[in-house]
Short mmCIF file of C-alpha atoms and ligand atoms in Angstrom, two decimals:
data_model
loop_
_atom_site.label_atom_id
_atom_site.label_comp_id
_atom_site.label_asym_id
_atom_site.label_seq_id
_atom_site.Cartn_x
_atom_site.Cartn_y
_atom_site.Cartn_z
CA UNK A 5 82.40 100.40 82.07
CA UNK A 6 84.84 102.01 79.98
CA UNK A 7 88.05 100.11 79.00
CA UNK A 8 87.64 96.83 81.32
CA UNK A 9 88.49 93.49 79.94
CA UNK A 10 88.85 91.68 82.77
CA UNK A 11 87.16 91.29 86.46
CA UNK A 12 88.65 89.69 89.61
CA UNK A 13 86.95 88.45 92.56
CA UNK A 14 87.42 87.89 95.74
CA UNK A 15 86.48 84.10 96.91
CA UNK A 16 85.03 84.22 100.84
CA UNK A 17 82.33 86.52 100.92
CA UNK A 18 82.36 87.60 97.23
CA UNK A 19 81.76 84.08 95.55
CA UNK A 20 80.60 81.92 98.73
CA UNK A 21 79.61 82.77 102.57
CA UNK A 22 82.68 80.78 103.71
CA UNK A 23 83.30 84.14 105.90
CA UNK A 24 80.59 82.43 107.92
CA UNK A 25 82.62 79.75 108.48
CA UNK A 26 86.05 81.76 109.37
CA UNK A 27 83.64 83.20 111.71
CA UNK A 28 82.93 80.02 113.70
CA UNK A 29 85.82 78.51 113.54
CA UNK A 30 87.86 81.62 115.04
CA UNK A 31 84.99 81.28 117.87
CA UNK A 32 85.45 77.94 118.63
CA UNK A 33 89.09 78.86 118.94
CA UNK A 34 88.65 81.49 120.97
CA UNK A 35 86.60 80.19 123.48
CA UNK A 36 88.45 77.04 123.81
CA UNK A 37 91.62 79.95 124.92
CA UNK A 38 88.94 81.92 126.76
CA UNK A 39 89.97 84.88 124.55
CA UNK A 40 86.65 87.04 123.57
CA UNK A 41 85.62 87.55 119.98
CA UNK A 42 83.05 88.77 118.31
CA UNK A 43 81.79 89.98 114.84
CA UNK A 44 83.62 92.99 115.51
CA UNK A 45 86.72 91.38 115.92
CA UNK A 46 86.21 88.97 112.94
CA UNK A 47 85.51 91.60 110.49
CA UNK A 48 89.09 93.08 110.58
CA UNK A 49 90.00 89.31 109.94
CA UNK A 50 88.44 89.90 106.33
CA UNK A 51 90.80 89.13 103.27
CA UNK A 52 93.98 88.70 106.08
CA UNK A 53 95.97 85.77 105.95
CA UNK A 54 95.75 83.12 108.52
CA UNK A 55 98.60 84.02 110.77
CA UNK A 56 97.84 87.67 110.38
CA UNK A 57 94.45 86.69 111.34
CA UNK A 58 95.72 84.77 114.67
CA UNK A 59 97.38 87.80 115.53
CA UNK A 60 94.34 89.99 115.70
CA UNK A 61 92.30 87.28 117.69
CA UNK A 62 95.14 86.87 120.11
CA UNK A 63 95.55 90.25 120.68
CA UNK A 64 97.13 91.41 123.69
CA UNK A 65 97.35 87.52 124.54
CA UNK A 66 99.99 87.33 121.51
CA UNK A 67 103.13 87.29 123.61
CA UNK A 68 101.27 84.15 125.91
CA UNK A 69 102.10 82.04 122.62
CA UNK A 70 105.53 80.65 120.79
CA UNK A 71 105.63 80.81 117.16
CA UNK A 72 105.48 76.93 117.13
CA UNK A 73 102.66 77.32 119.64
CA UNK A 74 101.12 79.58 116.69
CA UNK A 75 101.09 77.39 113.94
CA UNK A 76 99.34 74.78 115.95
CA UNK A 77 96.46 77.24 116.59
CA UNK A 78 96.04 78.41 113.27
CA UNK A 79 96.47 74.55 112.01
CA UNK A 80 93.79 74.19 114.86
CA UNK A 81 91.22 76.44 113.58
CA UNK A 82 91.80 75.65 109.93
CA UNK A 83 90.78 72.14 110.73
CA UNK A 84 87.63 73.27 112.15
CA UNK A 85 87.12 75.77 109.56
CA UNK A 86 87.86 72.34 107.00
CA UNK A 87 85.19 70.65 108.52
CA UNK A 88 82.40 73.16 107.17
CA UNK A 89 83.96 73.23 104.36
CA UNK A 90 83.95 69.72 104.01
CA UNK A 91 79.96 69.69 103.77
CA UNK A 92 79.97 72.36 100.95
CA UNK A 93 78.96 71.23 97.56
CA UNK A 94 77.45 73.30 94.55
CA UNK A 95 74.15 73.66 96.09
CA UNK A 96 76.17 76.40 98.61
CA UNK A 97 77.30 78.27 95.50
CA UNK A 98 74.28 81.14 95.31
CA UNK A 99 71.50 81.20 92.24
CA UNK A 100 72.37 84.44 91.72
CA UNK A 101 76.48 84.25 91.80
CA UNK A 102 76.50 80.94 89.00
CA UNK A 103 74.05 84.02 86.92
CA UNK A 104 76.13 86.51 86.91
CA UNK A 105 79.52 84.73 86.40
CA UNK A 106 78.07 83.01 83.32
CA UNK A 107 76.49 86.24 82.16
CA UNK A 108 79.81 88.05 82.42
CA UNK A 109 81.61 85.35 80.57
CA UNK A 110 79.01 85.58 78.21
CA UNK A 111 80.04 89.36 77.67
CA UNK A 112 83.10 87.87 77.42
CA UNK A 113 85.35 89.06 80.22
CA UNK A 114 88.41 87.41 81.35
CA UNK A 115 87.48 86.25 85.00
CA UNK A 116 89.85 85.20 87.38
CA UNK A 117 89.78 85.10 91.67
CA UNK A 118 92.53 86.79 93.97
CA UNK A 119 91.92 85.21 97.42
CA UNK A 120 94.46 85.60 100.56
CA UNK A 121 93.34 81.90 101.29
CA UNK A 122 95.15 78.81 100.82
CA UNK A 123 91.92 76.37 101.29
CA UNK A 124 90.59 78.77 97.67
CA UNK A 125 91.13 75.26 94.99
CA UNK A 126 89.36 73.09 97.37
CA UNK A 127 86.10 75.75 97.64
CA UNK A 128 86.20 76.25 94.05
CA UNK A 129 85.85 72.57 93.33
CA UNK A 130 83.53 71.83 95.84
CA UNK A 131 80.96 74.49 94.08
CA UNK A 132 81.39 73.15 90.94
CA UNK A 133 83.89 76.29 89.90
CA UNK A 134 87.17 73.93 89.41
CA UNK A 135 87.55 74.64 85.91
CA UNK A 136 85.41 78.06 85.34
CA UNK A 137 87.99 80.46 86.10
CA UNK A 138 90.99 82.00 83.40
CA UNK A 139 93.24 82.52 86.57
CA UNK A 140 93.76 81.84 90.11
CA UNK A 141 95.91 83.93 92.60
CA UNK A 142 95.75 82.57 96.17
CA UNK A 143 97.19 82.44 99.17
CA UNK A 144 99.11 79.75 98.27
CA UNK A 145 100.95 81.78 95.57
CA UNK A 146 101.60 85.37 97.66
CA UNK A 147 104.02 86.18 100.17
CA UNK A 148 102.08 89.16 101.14
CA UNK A 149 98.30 89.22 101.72
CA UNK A 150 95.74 92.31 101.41
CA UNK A 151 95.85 95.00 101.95
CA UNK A 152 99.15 94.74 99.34
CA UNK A 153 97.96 94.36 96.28
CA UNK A 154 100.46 91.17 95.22
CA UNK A 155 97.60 88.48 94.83
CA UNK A 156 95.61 91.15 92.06
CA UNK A 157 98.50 92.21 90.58
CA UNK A 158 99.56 87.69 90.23
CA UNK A 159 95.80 88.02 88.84
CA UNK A 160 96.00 90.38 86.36
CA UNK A 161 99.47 89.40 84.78
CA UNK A 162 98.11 85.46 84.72
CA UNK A 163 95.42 87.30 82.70
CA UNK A 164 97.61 89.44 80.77
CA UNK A 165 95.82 92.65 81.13
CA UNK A 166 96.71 95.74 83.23
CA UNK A 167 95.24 96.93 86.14
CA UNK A 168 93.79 99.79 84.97
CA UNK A 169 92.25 97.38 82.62
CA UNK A 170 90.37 94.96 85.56
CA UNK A 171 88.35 95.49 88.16
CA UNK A 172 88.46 93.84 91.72
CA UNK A 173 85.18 92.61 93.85
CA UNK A 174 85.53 92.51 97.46
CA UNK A 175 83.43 92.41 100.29
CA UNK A 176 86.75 93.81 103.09
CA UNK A 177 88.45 97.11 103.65
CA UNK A 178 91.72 95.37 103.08
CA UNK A 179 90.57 93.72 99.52
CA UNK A 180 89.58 97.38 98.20
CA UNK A 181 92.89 98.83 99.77
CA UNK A 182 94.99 96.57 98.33
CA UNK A 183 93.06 96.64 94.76
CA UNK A 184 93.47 100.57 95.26
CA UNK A 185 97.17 99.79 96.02
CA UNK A 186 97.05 98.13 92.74
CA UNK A 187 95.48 100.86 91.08
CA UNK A 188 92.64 98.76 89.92
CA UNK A 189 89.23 99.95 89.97
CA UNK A 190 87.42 98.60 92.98
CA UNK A 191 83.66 97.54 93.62
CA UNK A 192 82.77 96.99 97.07
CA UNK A 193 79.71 94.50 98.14
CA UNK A 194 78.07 95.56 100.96
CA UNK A 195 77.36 92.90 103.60
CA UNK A 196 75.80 93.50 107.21
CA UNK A 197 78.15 95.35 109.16
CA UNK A 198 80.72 95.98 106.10
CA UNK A 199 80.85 99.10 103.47
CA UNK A 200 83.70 98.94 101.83
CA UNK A 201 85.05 102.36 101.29
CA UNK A 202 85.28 101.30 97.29
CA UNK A 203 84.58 103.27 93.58
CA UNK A 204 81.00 101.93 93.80
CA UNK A 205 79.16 99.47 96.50
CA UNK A 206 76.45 97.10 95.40
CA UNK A 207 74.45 95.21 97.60
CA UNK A 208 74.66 91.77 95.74
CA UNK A 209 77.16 90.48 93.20
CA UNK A 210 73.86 90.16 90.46
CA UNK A 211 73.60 94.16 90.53
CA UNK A 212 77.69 93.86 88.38
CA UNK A 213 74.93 93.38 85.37
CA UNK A 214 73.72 96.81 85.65
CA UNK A 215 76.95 98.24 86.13
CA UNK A 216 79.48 96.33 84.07
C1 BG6 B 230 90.51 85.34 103.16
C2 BG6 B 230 89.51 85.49 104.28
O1 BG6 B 230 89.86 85.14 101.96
O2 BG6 B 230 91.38 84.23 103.43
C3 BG6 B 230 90.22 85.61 105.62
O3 BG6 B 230 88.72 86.66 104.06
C4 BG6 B 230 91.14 84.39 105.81
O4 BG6 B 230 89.26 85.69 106.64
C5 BG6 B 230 92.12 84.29 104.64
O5 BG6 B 230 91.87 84.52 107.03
C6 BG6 B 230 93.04 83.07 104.75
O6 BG6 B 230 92.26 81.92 104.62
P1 BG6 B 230 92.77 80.43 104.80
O7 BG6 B 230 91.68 79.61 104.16
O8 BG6 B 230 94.07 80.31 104.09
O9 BG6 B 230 92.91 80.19 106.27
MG1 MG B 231 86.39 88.40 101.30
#
């Protein structure tokens, strides 16, 4: 692709399946409230922050709940959602993902990951990934999560290169609007349930190859 130096992922459901893990851990939360949720639900949770996220799974219950009451929820599920994590080592990270990072590096592309989550250094060390990456912008780092583009645009000037010069990967509707937002090329991966309305979709993160 013409003119791109540098490529930014997303982390949970780009790099990893930790999206799996949101997934149960908003369950177990849910059904602990008696509040229903289901993959429906969860996949507007995609790229969202944490609180954001608590907002859409509470729903109409929202005004049940104090904000202090709030951050003990969301502390609640993260601590669930911590003790997948906690299992994950670099066996989780896919055959096919460690391929086509280290053939893009090979190519030599700046690579970097913009990820709305603040759990994203502990996942990247427990795959192995603590020191492969030129940049990280996470959720740690942003006051505003996706769909604004801050945590691409933190990306891309930790890089030094300009958007129009980078290209996102996301698997949620809010990653590719805020890489849009950005005015970054976007590349959507297609997951059950999911089509990113991106530039192109690709079915796995190996078919960049062809592509890139
Ligand atoms: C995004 C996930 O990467 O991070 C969202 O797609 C999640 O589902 C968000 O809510 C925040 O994650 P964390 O780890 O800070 O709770
Ligand atoms: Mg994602």
């Amino acid at each position: 692709m013409n003119n791109i130096y540098a490529i930014i992922f997303d982390l949970d459901g780009v790099i990893c399946s930790t999206d799996r893990y949101h997934y149960l851990a908003w369950k177990a939360l849910a059904d602990r409230l008696g509040i229903p949720f289901d993959e429906q639900v969860n996949s507007q949770l995609r790229g969202v922050s944490r609180m954001e996220s608590l907002e859409i799974v509470l729903g109409e219950h929202s005004a049940d709940y104090s904000e202090e009451q709030k951050e003990a929820l969301a502390t609640e599920k993260n601590e669930i959602y911590k003790s997948y994590l906690s299992s994950m080592t670099p066996r989780d990270l896919p055959k096919e993902v460690r391929m086509t990072l280290h053939m893009l590096r090979q190519r030599g592309y700046l690579l970097a990951i913009g990820s709305s989550s603040k759990n994203t250094q502990q996942i990247l060390r427990q795959l192995g990934l603590g020191d492969f990456f030129d940049a990280i912008a996470d959720g740690t780092m942003i006051t505003k999560s996706k769909p604004d583009p801050e945590v691409f645009l933190l990306a891309a000037s930790m890089l030094g290169v300009s958007p129009e010069n980078a290209i996102v990967i996301e698997d949620a509707e809010s990653g590719v609007r805020a890489a849009k937002a950005g005015r970054f090329r976007a590349i959507g991966i297609r997951t059950e349930g999911n089509d990113p309305d991106s530039d192109i979709t690709v079915k796995n993160l190996k078919n960049l190859i062809d592509i890139l």
